[in-house]
Coordinates of C-alpha atoms in Angstrom, one line a residue:
M1 CA -0.1 0.0 0.0
E2 CA 1.2 3.4 -0.8
Y3 CA 0.9 6.3 1.8
A4 CA -1.7 7.9 -0.3
D5 CA -3.9 5.0 0.3
F6 CA -4.1 6.2 4.0
L7 CA -5.6 9.6 3.2
D8 CA -9.3 9.8 2.2
E9 CA -10.9 13.1 3.1
T10 CA -14.4 11.7 1.8
Y11 CA -14.4 9.1 4.4
E12 CA -17.0 9.3 7.1
P13 CA -15.8 7.5 10.2
D14 CA -17.9 4.4 11.3
E15 CA -19.6 4.3 14.7
A16 CA -17.2 1.4 15.5
D17 CA -14.1 3.5 14.7
L18 CA -11.7 4.9 17.3
V19 CA -11.5 8.5 16.0
C20 CA -8.4 10.4 17.1
T21 CA -7.8 14.1 16.5
F22 CA -4.2 15.1 16.2
R23 CA -2.5 18.6 15.6
L24 CA 0.6 18.4 13.6
V25 CA 3.2 20.4 11.8
P26 CA 4.5 18.3 8.8
G27 CA 8.2 17.4 8.3
A28 CA 10.4 19.2 5.9
G29 CA 9.1 18.8 2.2
L30 CA 5.7 17.2 3.1
S31 CA 2.2 18.7 3.0
V32 CA -0.2 18.3 5.9
G33 CA -2.0 15.7 3.9
E34 CA 1.0 13.8 3.3
A35 CA 2.1 13.9 6.9
A36 CA -1.3 13.0 8.0
A37 CA -1.3 9.9 5.7
R38 CA 2.0 8.8 7.2
V39 CA 0.6 9.1 10.6
A40 CA -2.4 6.8 9.6
S41 CA -0.1 4.4 7.9
E42 CA 2.5 4.1 10.8
S43 CA -0.1 3.8 13.5
S44 CA -1.9 0.9 11.7
N45 CA -0.5 -1.4 9.0
G46 CA 1.5 0.8 6.6
T47 CA 5.3 0.9 5.9
W48 CA 7.7 2.9 3.9
A49 CA 8.2 0.2 1.3
T50 CA 5.7 -0.9 -1.3
L51 CA 4.4 -4.4 -0.5
A52 CA 2.2 -6.9 -2.3
P53 CA 0.3 -8.5 0.5
E54 CA -1.3 -11.9 -0.1
S55 CA -4.5 -10.9 1.7
D56 CA -6.7 -7.9 1.7
V57 CA -5.3 -5.8 4.7
A58 CA -7.0 -2.5 3.7
Q59 CA -10.0 -3.2 6.0
Y60 CA -7.5 -2.9 8.9
S61 CA -6.0 0.4 7.7
A62 CA -6.4 3.7 9.5
V63 CA -7.6 6.5 7.4
A64 CA -6.7 10.3 7.8
C65 CA -10.1 11.7 6.9
D66 CA -10.3 15.4 7.8
I67 CA -7.8 18.1 7.6
G68 CA -8.6 21.4 9.4
P69 CA -7.2 24.9 9.0
A70 CA -3.7 25.7 10.2
G71 CA -3.5 27.2 13.7
D72 CA -0.8 28.5 16.1
H73 CA 0.7 25.1 16.8
G74 CA -0.1 23.2 13.7
T75 CA -3.0 21.8 11.7
E76 CA -5.8 19.6 13.3
V77 CA -6.1 16.3 11.5
T78 CA -8.6 13.4 12.1
V79 CA -7.6 9.7 11.8
A80 CA -10.2 6.9 12.0
Y81 CA -9.0 3.6 13.3
P82 CA -11.1 0.3 12.6
E83 CA -12.1 -1.3 15.9
A84 CA -10.6 -4.5 14.8
L85 CA -7.1 -3.1 15.2
F86 CA -7.4 -3.1 18.8
E87 CA -7.3 -5.8 21.6
D88 CA -10.2 -5.5 23.9
G89 CA -9.2 -4.4 27.5
S90 CA -5.6 -3.5 26.7
L91 CA -4.7 0.1 27.0
A92 CA -1.0 -0.7 26.3
Q93 CA -1.9 -2.1 23.0
V94 CA -4.3 0.7 22.1
L95 CA -1.9 3.4 23.0
S96 CA 1.0 1.6 21.2
C97 CA -1.1 2.2 18.1
I98 CA -2.5 5.9 18.5
A99 CA 0.4 7.3 20.6
G100 CA 3.4 5.1 19.7
N101 CA 5.9 5.4 17.0
I102 CA 4.0 8.5 15.4
L103 CA 5.4 10.8 18.2
G104 CA 8.8 10.3 16.8
M105 CA 8.4 10.1 13.1
K106 CA 10.5 12.3 10.8
A107 CA 7.3 12.9 8.7
V108 CA 6.2 15.3 11.4
E109 CA 8.0 18.1 13.1
T110 CA 5.6 18.0 16.0
I111 CA 2.4 16.0 16.6
R112 CA -0.1 16.0 19.6
L113 CA -2.9 13.5 20.3
L114 CA -5.6 15.9 21.3
D115 CA -8.8 14.0 21.7
C116 CA -10.3 10.5 21.1
E117 CA -13.9 9.4 20.4
W118 CA -14.2 5.9 21.7
P119 CA -16.5 3.3 20.0
A120 CA -19.0 1.6 22.6
G121 CA -17.5 -1.9 22.0
L122 CA -13.8 -1.0 22.8
A123 CA -14.8 1.3 25.7
R124 CA -17.1 -1.4 27.3
S125 CA -14.1 -3.8 27.2
F126 CA -12.6 -1.8 30.1
P127 CA -14.1 -1.8 33.7
G128 CA -14.2 1.9 34.2
P129 CA -14.3 3.2 37.8
Q130 CA -15.9 1.1 40.7
F131 CA -17.2 4.2 42.6
G132 CA -16.6 7.3 40.7
S133 CA -17.9 10.5 42.3
A134 CA -20.2 8.3 44.5
V135 CA -17.3 8.1 46.9
R136 CA -18.8 11.5 48.3
S137 CA -21.6 9.6 49.9
E138 CA -20.8 5.8 49.7
L139 CA -17.4 6.2 51.5
L140 CA -17.5 9.6 52.9
D141 CA -19.8 12.1 54.4
A142 CA -19.3 14.9 52.0
G143 CA -22.9 15.2 50.8
D144 CA -23.3 18.0 48.1
R145 CA -20.0 19.7 49.0
P146 CA -16.5 19.0 47.4
P147 CA -14.7 16.2 49.4
L148 CA -11.6 17.8 51.1
A149 CA -8.2 16.3 51.2
T150 CA -4.7 17.3 52.4
V151 CA -1.1 16.2 51.9
P152 CA 1.1 16.7 55.0
K153 CA 3.9 19.0 54.4
P154 CA 6.7 18.6 53.9
K155 CA 5.5 15.8 51.6
V156 CA 8.6 13.6 52.4
G157 CA 10.7 13.7 55.5
L158 CA 8.1 13.4 58.3
S159 CA 8.3 10.4 60.6
T160 CA 5.4 8.1 60.8
A161 CA 4.2 9.5 64.2
E162 CA 4.4 13.1 62.7
H163 CA 2.5 12.1 59.6
A164 CA -0.3 10.5 61.5
R165 CA -0.6 13.4 63.8
V166 CA -0.9 15.8 60.9
G167 CA -3.7 13.6 59.6
Y168 CA -5.6 13.6 62.9
E169 CA -5.2 17.4 63.1
A170 CA -6.5 17.7 59.5
W171 CA -9.5 15.3 60.2
V172 CA -10.7 16.9 63.3
G173 CA -10.5 20.3 61.7
G174 CA -13.0 19.1 59.1
L175 CA -11.2 17.6 56.3
D176 CA -12.3 14.2 54.7
L177 CA -9.1 12.7 53.5
L178 CA -5.4 12.6 54.4
K179 CA -3.4 11.9 51.2
D180 CA 0.2 10.7 50.6
D181 CA 1.9 12.7 47.9
E182 CA 3.4 11.1 44.7
N183 CA 6.9 10.4 46.1
L184 CA 6.0 9.1 49.6
T185 CA 5.8 5.3 49.3
D186 CA 8.0 3.1 51.6
Q187 CA 11.0 5.0 52.9
D188 CA 13.0 4.3 56.1
F189 CA 11.8 7.6 57.8
N190 CA 8.2 6.7 57.3
P191 CA 7.7 3.0 56.3
F192 CA 4.6 2.0 54.4
E193 CA 2.9 -0.6 56.7
R194 CA 3.6 1.4 59.9
R195 CA 2.3 4.6 58.3
V196 CA -0.8 2.8 57.3
S197 CA -1.7 1.3 60.5
E198 CA -0.8 4.3 62.6
S199 CA -2.5 6.7 60.3
L200 CA -5.7 4.8 60.3
E201 CA -5.6 4.4 64.1
M202 CA -5.7 8.3 64.3
R203 CA -8.5 8.3 61.6
D204 CA -10.6 6.0 63.8
R205 CA -10.0 8.4 66.6
A206 CA -11.0 11.3 64.5
E207 CA -14.0 9.7 63.3
S208 CA -15.1 8.8 66.8
E209 CA -14.7 12.6 67.9
T210 CA -16.2 14.2 64.9
G211 CA -18.9 11.8 64.0
E212 CA -18.0 12.0 60.3
R213 CA -16.4 9.3 58.2
K214 CA -12.7 10.0 57.4
D215 CA -10.2 8.1 55.3
Y216 CA -6.8 8.0 53.9
L217 CA -5.5 8.1 50.2
V218 CA -2.6 5.6 50.6
N219 CA 0.2 5.8 48.0
V220 CA 0.7 2.0 47.0
T221 CA 2.9 3.0 44.0
A222 CA 5.5 0.3 43.4
E223 CA 6.3 -2.6 41.1
T224 CA 3.0 -4.1 40.0
D225 CA 2.8 -7.2 42.2
E226 CA 4.0 -5.0 45.2
M227 CA 1.1 -2.7 44.5
V228 CA -1.4 -5.3 44.8
R229 CA 0.2 -6.6 48.1
R230 CA 0.0 -3.0 49.4
A231 CA -3.6 -2.6 48.4
E232 CA -4.4 -5.8 50.2
Y233 CA -2.7 -4.5 53.4
V234 CA -4.7 -1.3 53.2
A235 CA -8.0 -3.2 53.0
D236 CA -6.7 -5.4 55.9
Q237 CA -6.1 -2.3 58.1
G238 CA -9.7 -0.9 57.3
G239 CA -8.8 1.6 54.6
S240 CA -11.1 2.3 51.7
F241 CA -8.7 4.1 49.4
V242 CA -5.4 3.5 47.6
M243 CA -3.5 6.1 45.4
V244 CA -1.5 5.3 42.4
D245 CA 0.9 7.4 40.3
V246 CA -0.8 6.3 37.1
V247 CA 1.5 7.7 34.6
T248 CA 4.9 6.5 36.2
T249 CA 3.5 3.1 37.0
G250 CA 1.9 2.6 33.4
W251 CA -1.7 1.8 32.5
S252 CA -1.4 -2.0 32.6
A253 CA -0.2 -1.8 36.1
V254 CA -3.2 0.4 36.9
Q255 CA -5.5 -2.2 35.3
T256 CA -4.0 -4.9 37.5
V257 CA -4.7 -2.9 40.5
R258 CA -8.2 -2.1 39.5
R259 CA -8.9 -5.8 39.0
R260 CA -7.8 -6.5 42.7
T261 CA -9.5 -3.5 44.2
E262 CA -12.8 -4.7 42.7
D263 CA -12.6 -7.5 45.3
L264 CA -11.3 -5.4 48.1
D265 CA -13.9 -2.6 47.8
L266 CA -11.1 0.0 47.5
A267 CA -11.4 3.2 45.5
I268 CA -8.5 4.4 43.4
H269 CA -7.2 7.9 43.7
A270 CA -5.0 8.7 40.6
H271 CA -2.1 11.0 40.8
R272 CA -0.8 12.3 37.5
A273 CA 2.9 12.8 38.4
M274 CA 4.8 13.0 35.0
H275 CA 1.9 13.9 33.1
A276 CA 3.6 17.2 31.9
A277 CA 6.2 15.2 30.2
L278 CA 3.5 14.2 27.7
D279 CA 1.1 17.3 27.9
R280 CA 3.0 20.4 28.9
L281 CA 4.2 21.5 25.3
P282 CA 0.9 22.5 23.4
Q283 CA 2.5 21.4 20.0
H284 CA 3.6 17.9 21.0
G285 CA 2.8 14.8 23.0
V286 CA -0.5 13.7 24.5
S287 CA -3.2 16.0 26.0
M288 CA -4.4 15.8 29.6
R289 CA -7.8 15.3 28.2
C290 CA -6.6 12.0 26.7
L291 CA -4.8 11.0 29.8
A292 CA -8.1 11.5 31.7
Q293 CA -9.8 9.3 29.2
F294 CA -7.3 6.6 29.6
A295 CA -7.6 6.8 33.4
R296 CA -11.4 6.5 33.3
L297 CA -11.2 3.3 30.9
A298 CA -8.6 1.8 33.4
G299 CA -11.0 2.4 36.4
V300 CA -9.7 5.4 38.6
D301 CA -12.3 7.0 40.7
H302 CA -10.7 10.2 41.0
I303 CA -7.9 12.0 39.0
H304 CA -6.1 15.3 39.4
T305 CA -7.0 17.5 36.6
G306 CA -5.7 21.1 37.6
T307 CA -7.0 24.3 39.1
A308 CA -8.1 26.2 36.1
G309 CA -5.1 28.4 36.4
L310 CA -5.6 29.3 40.0
G311 CA -3.0 27.1 41.6
K312 CA 0.8 26.8 41.1
L313 CA 0.8 24.3 38.2
E314 CA 0.0 24.7 34.4
N315 CA -3.3 23.7 33.3
E316 CA -5.1 22.6 30.0
D317 CA -8.7 23.1 29.8
T318 CA -9.4 21.9 33.3
A319 CA -13.2 22.7 33.0
G320 CA -13.6 20.9 29.7
I321 CA -11.8 17.7 31.0
N322 CA -13.8 17.7 34.3
E323 CA -17.0 18.0 32.2
W324 CA -16.0 14.9 30.1
L325 CA -15.1 12.9 33.3
R326 CA -18.6 13.6 34.8
G327 CA -20.5 12.9 31.5
E328 CA -21.9 9.8 30.1
F329 CA -19.4 7.5 28.5
H330 CA -20.9 4.3 27.2
G331 CA -22.4 3.4 30.5
L332 CA -19.0 3.4 32.6
R333 CA -19.3 5.3 35.7
D334 CA -18.0 8.8 36.1
V335 CA -14.7 10.1 37.8
L336 CA -14.4 12.7 40.3
P337 CA -12.0 15.3 39.2
V338 CA -9.5 16.6 41.9
A339 CA -8.3 20.2 42.0
S340 CA -4.9 20.5 43.6
G341 CA -1.6 22.4 43.7
G342 CA -1.2 25.7 45.4
L343 CA -4.7 25.9 46.7
H344 CA -5.6 27.9 50.0
P345 CA -8.9 29.1 51.4
G346 CA -8.7 32.6 49.7
I347 CA -8.9 31.2 46.1
V348 CA -11.6 28.4 46.8
D349 CA -14.5 30.6 45.8
D350 CA -12.9 31.5 42.3
L351 CA -12.0 27.8 42.0
L352 CA -15.4 26.5 42.6
A353 CA -17.0 29.2 40.5
A354 CA -14.8 28.0 37.7
L355 CA -15.0 24.3 38.1
G356 CA -18.3 23.7 40.0
T357 CA -18.7 21.9 43.2
D358 CA -18.6 18.3 41.8
V359 CA -14.8 18.1 42.5
M360 CA -12.4 17.1 45.3
V361 CA -10.4 20.0 46.6
Q362 CA -6.9 19.1 48.0
A363 CA -4.8 21.7 49.7
G364 CA -1.3 21.2 51.3
G365 CA 0.5 24.2 52.2
G366 CA -2.8 26.1 52.2
V367 CA -3.8 24.0 55.2
H368 CA -0.6 23.4 57.1
G369 CA 0.8 26.9 56.6
H370 CA -1.9 28.4 58.5
P371 CA -0.3 30.5 61.3
N372 CA -2.3 28.6 63.9
G373 CA -1.4 25.2 62.6
T374 CA -3.0 22.2 60.7
E375 CA -6.3 22.0 62.5
A376 CA -6.9 25.7 62.1
G377 CA -6.0 25.5 58.4
A378 CA -8.3 22.6 57.9
R379 CA -11.2 24.6 59.6
A380 CA -10.3 27.5 57.3
L381 CA -10.5 25.3 54.1
R382 CA -13.8 23.6 55.2
A383 CA -15.4 27.0 56.1
A384 CA -14.4 28.4 52.7
V385 CA -15.8 25.6 50.8
E386 CA -19.1 25.5 52.8
A387 CA -19.4 29.3 52.4
H388 CA -19.3 28.8 48.5
V389 CA -21.8 26.0 48.7
D390 CA -24.1 28.0 50.9
G391 CA -23.8 31.1 48.6
E392 CA -22.2 33.3 51.2
S393 CA -19.0 35.4 50.5
L394 CA -15.7 34.3 52.2
E395 CA -15.7 37.7 53.9
S396 CA -19.0 37.1 55.5
R397 CA -18.1 33.6 56.6
A398 CA -14.9 34.7 58.1
E399 CA -16.9 37.0 60.6
T400 CA -17.9 33.8 62.3
V401 CA -14.9 31.6 61.5
P402 CA -11.8 33.1 63.0
E403 CA -9.5 30.6 61.4
L404 CA -10.9 31.6 58.0
A405 CA -10.3 35.3 58.8
T406 CA -6.8 34.5 59.6
A407 CA -6.1 32.7 56.4
L408 CA -7.6 35.4 54.4
E409 CA -5.5 37.9 56.2
K410 CA -2.2 35.7 55.6
W411 CA -2.9 34.8 51.9
G412 CA -5.6 37.0 50.6
T413 CA -6.9 35.8 47.4
E414 CA -3.6 35.8 45.5
T415 CA -2.5 32.6 43.5
P416 CA 0.9 31.2 44.5
R417 CA 3.6 30.3 42.0

């Protein structure tokens, strides 16, 4: 087959096709159409040499079928892939096709996978989330407000006793969840099993004192078999959540953990560490929208998606990604988006105005950096969120919540960097 066989702008994608939108800048000497044809060829069944196949393989060829106008970072092109190209339930195989060799081809100067439209059959071959946004009421007592989480700061270096104490103070201050950060796993200064058992003991104490369900997002990130063992340990200790660094562990590992957590009744909190290696440059890589899609297929229950520009990290269409995670997707459960990174009580109102209240809000320094300590910082964050849900201004709520007043005096409404 010639490269030209992979370009057909008259083709209308079939409902069983996986339809991918890319943005590309063609390599030297190639038109956009020629580059798009090479993308379709390389990501399905083409090659640089002319072949005379013994069987008809055209039915398994991807087709570049739409070329849009040029933009700031390239031209959008659509490639339709027949569903027969893909192995059901294997994210690794699917992504090797649609985000594999093509990212390094000379035929494109830059290329970015922007979005995917998933056929029902392929999407339903994945489990999707076990709980999704239902964790708010099934595992926690958040009700209609955003669940609230915090990472102890500094995120590594605390002893087990210090870590558990910070968790207790955050829980009794009104937060729902303690969370490990991406690089806290099983270090000598805070060993995994001791941290889990002691932190959950403090959780039980906080639940008894507050009358609210509390829990702990335990980072089980490790080699795949060890992640499963750690998830089992969390369940044995009475925890309801595990956390996985989904990009660094890989999607197949996430799928393995998801299969085991089905039996353990554990929800999966997805941290996106390393995502920016794929999505930060607007002209190349894989978009956060697509990473969120992969995570939903693999079966996570919540995933960090950004703060709509209000925190310390770069963001890419956070509101749009969140809307997709909450929307209908071939019968799979939804995913609860997580806003995190540089948040504090003074910017919660703007955050929730931009993203809505169907999110999890996670603050670290914006809780523990409170002048009166972690418990006061937790009370300030809870008050700020409840004020928004109740339609009350932060300033008004601060008149009756001194911890919030102190937080506003310290941080105002400025976004950290």
